[in-house]
Coordinates of C-alpha atoms and ligand atoms in Angstrom, one line a residue:
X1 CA 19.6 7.5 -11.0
X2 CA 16.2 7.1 -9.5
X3 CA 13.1 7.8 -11.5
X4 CA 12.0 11.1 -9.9
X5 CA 15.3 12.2 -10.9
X6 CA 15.2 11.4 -14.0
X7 CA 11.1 12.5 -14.4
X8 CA 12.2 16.0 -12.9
X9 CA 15.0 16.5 -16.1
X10 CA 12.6 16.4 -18.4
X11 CA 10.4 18.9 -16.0
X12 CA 7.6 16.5 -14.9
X13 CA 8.7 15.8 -11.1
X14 CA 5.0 16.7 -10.3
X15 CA 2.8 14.6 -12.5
X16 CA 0.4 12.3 -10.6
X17 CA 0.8 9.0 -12.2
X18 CA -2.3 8.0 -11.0
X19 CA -3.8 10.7 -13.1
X20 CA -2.7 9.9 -16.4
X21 CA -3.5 5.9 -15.7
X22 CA -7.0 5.4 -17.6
X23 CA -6.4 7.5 -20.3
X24 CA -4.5 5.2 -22.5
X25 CA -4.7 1.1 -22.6
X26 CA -0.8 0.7 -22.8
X27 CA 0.4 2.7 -19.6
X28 CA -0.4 -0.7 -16.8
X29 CA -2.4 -0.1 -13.6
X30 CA 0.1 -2.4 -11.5
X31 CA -1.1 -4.1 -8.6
X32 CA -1.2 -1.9 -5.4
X33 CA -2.5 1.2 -7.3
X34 CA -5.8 1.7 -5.8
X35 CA -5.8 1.7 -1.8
X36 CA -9.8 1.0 -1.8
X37 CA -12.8 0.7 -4.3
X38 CA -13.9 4.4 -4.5
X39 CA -10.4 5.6 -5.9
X40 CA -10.6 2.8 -8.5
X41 CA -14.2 3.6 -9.6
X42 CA -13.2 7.1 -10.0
X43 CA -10.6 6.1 -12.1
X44 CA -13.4 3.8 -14.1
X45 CA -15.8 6.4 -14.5
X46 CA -12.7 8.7 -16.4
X47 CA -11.6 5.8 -17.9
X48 CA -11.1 6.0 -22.4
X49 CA -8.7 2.7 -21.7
X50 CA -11.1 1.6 -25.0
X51 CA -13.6 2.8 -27.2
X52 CA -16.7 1.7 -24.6
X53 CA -15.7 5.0 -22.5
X54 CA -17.1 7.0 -25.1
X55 CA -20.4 5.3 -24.5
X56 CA -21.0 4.4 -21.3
X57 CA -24.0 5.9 -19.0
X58 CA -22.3 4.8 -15.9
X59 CA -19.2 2.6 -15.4
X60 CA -20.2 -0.2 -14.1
X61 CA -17.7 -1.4 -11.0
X62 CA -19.1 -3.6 -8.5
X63 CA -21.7 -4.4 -5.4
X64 CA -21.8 -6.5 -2.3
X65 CA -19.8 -6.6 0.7
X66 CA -16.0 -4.9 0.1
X67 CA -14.4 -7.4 2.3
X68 CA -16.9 -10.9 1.2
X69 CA -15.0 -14.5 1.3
X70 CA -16.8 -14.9 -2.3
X71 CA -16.5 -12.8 -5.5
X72 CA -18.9 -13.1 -8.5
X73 CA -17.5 -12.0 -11.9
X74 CA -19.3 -11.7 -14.5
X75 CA -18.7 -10.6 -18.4
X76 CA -20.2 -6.5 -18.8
X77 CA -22.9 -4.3 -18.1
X78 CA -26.3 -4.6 -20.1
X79 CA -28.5 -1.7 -20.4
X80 CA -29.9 -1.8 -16.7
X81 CA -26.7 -1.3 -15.2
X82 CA -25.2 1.0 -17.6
X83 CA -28.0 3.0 -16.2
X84 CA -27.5 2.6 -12.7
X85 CA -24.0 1.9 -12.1
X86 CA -24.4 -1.3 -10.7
X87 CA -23.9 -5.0 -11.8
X88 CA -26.3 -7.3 -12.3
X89 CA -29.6 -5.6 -11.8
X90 CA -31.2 -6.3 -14.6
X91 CA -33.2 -9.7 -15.1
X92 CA -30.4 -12.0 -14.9
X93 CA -29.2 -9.9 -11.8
X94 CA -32.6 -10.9 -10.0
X95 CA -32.1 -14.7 -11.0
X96 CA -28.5 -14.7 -9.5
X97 CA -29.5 -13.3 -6.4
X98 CA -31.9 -15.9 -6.2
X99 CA -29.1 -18.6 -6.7
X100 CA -27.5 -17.0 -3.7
X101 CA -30.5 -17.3 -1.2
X102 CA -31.4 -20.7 -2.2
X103 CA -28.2 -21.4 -0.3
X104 CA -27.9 -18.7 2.1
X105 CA -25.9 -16.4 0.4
X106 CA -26.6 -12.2 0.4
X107 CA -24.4 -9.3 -1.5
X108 CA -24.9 -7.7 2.2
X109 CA -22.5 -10.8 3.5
X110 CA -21.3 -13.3 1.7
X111 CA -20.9 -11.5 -1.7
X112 CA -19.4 -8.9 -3.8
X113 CA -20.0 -8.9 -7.8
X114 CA -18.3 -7.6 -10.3
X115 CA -17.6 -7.9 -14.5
X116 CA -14.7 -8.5 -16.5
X117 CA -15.7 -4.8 -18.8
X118 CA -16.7 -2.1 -16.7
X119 CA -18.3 -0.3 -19.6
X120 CA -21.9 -1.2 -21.6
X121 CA -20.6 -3.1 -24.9
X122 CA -22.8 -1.6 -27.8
X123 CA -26.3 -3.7 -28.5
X124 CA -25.2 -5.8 -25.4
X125 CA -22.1 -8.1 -27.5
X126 CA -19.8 -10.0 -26.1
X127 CA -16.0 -7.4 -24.9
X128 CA -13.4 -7.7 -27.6
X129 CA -9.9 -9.1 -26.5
X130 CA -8.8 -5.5 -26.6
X131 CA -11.5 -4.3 -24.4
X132 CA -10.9 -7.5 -22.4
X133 CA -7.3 -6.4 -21.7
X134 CA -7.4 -2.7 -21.4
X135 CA -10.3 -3.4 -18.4
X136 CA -8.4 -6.5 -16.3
X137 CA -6.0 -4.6 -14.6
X138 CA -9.7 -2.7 -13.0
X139 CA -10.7 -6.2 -11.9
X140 CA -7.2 -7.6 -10.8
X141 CA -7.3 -5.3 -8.5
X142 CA -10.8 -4.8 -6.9
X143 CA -9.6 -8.8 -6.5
X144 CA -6.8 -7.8 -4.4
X145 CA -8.8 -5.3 -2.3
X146 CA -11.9 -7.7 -1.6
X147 CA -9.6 -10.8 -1.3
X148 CA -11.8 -13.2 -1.8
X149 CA -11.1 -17.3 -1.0
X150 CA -13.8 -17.9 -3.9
X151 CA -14.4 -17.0 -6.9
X152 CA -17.3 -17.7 -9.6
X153 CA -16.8 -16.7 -13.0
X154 CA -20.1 -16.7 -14.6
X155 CA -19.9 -17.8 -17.9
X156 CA -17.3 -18.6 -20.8
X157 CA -16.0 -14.5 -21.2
X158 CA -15.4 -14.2 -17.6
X159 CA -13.5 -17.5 -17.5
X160 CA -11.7 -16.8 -20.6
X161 CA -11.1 -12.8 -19.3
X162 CA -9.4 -13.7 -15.7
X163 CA -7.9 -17.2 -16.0
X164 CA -7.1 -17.3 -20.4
X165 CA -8.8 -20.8 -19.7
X166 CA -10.7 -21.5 -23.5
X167 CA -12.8 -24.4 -23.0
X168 CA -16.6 -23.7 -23.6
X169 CA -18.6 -23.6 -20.3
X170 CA -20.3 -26.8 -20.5
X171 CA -17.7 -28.4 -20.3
X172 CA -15.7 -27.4 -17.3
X173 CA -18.8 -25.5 -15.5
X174 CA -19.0 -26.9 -11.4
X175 CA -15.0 -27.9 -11.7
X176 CA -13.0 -26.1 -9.2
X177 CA -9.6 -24.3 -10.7
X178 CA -6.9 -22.8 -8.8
X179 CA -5.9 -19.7 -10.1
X180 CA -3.4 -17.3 -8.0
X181 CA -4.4 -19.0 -4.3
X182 CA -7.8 -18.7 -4.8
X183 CA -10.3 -21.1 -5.6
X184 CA -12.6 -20.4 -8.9
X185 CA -16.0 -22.3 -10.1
X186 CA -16.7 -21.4 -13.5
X187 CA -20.7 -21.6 -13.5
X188 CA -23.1 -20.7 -16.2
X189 CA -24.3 -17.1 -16.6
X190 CA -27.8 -16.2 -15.4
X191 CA -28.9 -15.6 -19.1
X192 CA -28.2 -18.5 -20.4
X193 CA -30.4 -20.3 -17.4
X194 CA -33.0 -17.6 -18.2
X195 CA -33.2 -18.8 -22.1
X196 CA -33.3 -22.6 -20.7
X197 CA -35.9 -22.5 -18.1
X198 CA -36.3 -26.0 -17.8
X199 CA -35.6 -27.3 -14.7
X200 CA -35.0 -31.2 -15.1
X201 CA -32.0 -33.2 -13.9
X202 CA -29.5 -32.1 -16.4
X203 CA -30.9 -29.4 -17.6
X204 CA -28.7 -26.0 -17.1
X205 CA -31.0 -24.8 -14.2
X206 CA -30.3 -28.2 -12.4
X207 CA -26.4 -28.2 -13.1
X208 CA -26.5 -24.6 -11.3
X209 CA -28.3 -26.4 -8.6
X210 CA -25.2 -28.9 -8.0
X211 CA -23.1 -26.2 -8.6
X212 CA -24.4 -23.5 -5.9
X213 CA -24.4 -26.8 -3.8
X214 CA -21.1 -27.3 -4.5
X215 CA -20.0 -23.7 -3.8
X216 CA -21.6 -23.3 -0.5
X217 CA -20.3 -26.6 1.0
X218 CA -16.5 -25.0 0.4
X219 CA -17.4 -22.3 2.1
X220 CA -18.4 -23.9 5.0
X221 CA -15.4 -26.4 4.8
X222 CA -13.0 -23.0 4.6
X223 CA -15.3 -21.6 7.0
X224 CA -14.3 -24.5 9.3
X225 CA -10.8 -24.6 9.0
X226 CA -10.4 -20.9 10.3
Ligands
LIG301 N1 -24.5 -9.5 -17.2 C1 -23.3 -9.4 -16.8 O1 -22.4 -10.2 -17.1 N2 -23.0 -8.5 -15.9 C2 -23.9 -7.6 -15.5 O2 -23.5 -6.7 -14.7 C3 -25.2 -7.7 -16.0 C4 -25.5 -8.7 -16.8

C-alpha cells in the first residue's frame, strides 16, 4: 500500500510534510528536502527543533556565494548575528574575512559561511549535543545545495558537529580529512586567534597562516584539474 494511501485512511492525505518538519527534533529533514536556501531559512526562522527557538532574534543561516567551491562552518551565532541574521559579523567575523583576502578569497566568490546551530546559544556557550543534532540536518543540506569541494570547520564544535571527529583542535588543525567526497581543513576559530594575538612562528595566528596557505593552494590545484 503506498503511503498516501495509507496517510488518507487516517484522513491526513493533505498535510504538507514540509510544514510540520521544524517543529519537533525527532521527525528527520532527509536530504533533498529544501530545493534552495530561502525555503530552508524559512524553515529555520519557524524552527522549535530545540529550546534555542524560543530565543533567538534571528536565525542565523548563512552568507557568501550560494554556489562557492569553499564552505566555512562555524559553531553558532553570537549576539551580532542573532541581531542581524547573518554569520560571522561580529569581531571574529571581521578577522575571518581578513584570513580570506590575505589570500584572495571573498564571500562575493570564493565563499559561503555558515554554523553548525542556527540559533544564539544563551550567554554565547558552546550548542549541547541535543541542539547539535536537532540543527545538522539544516546544515547537511545547505551542504548539498552549495556543494562545496572544500570545507573549513572552524574550530573543535564544528569539527565534532559535522564529521563526530573528537580530537581537540590543536591537534589535528591544517590536516586535511575526507568526509563524504569532500575535502575538510579543520582550522582554529577566529576567537580563539583574537584571545592569542601574538603572531610568532607557532603561535595560533601563524598556524592559520600555514593553514589559509594550505587551503588556497587546493583550490588552485582543483582549480586546475577542471
Ligand atoms: N562565531 C561562530 O562560530 N559563528 C558565527 O556566526 C559568529 C561567531
Amino acid at each position: 500500500m503506498s503511503s498516501d494511501i495509507q496517510l488518507s485512511l487516517f484522513g491526513e492525505s493533505n498535510i504538507n510534510q514540509k510544514d510540520q518538519i521544524p517543529t519537533d527534533a525527532k521527525i528527520p529533514i532527509p536530504a533533498g528536502t529544501y530545493t534552495n536556501m530561502t525555503e530552508l531559512a524559512q524553515h529555520c526562522n519557524q524552527c522549535q527543533r530545540c529550546e534555542l527557538g524560543q530565543t533567538r532574534t534571528h536565525a542565523v543561516v548563512g552568507r557568501g556565494n550560494l554556489n562557492a567551491p569553499i564552505m566555512i562552518v562555524g559553531e553558532a551565532p553570537g549576539q551580532s548575528e542573532d541581531e542581524t541574521g547573518l554569520p560571522f559579523v561580529g569581531r571574529s567575523g571581521q578577522l575571518l574575512e581578513k584570513i580570506l583576502a590575505s589570500v584572495n578569497l571573498s564571500t562575493e566568490q570564493d565563499v559561503y559561511i555558515g554554523n553548525i546551530n542556527k540559533c544564539r546559544p544563551p550567554n554565547n556557550r558552546v550548542p549541547t549535543p541535543n541542539e547539535m543534532a536537532a540543527c545538522i540536518p539544516y546544515l547537511l543540506e545547505q551542504i548539498r545545495l552549495v556543494d562545496p569541494q572544500i570545507i573549513l570547520l572552524t574550530g573543535a564544535t564544528a569539527v565534532k558537529g559535522l564529521t563526530g571527529e573528537k580530537q581537540g583542535i590543536t591537534k589535528i588543525r591544517g590536516q586535511w580529512i575526507e568526509w563524504e567526497g569532500r575535502l575538510c581543513m579543520p582550522i582554529f576559530h577566529p576567537s580563539y586567534l583574537l584571545r592569542n594575538p601574538s603572531k610568532e612562528k607557532g603561535s595560533p595566528k601563524w598556524l592559520m597562516w600555514q593553514d589559509i596557505q594550505a587551503v588556497r593552494a587546493k583550490y588552485d590545484e582543483i582549480a586546475g584539474d577542471r
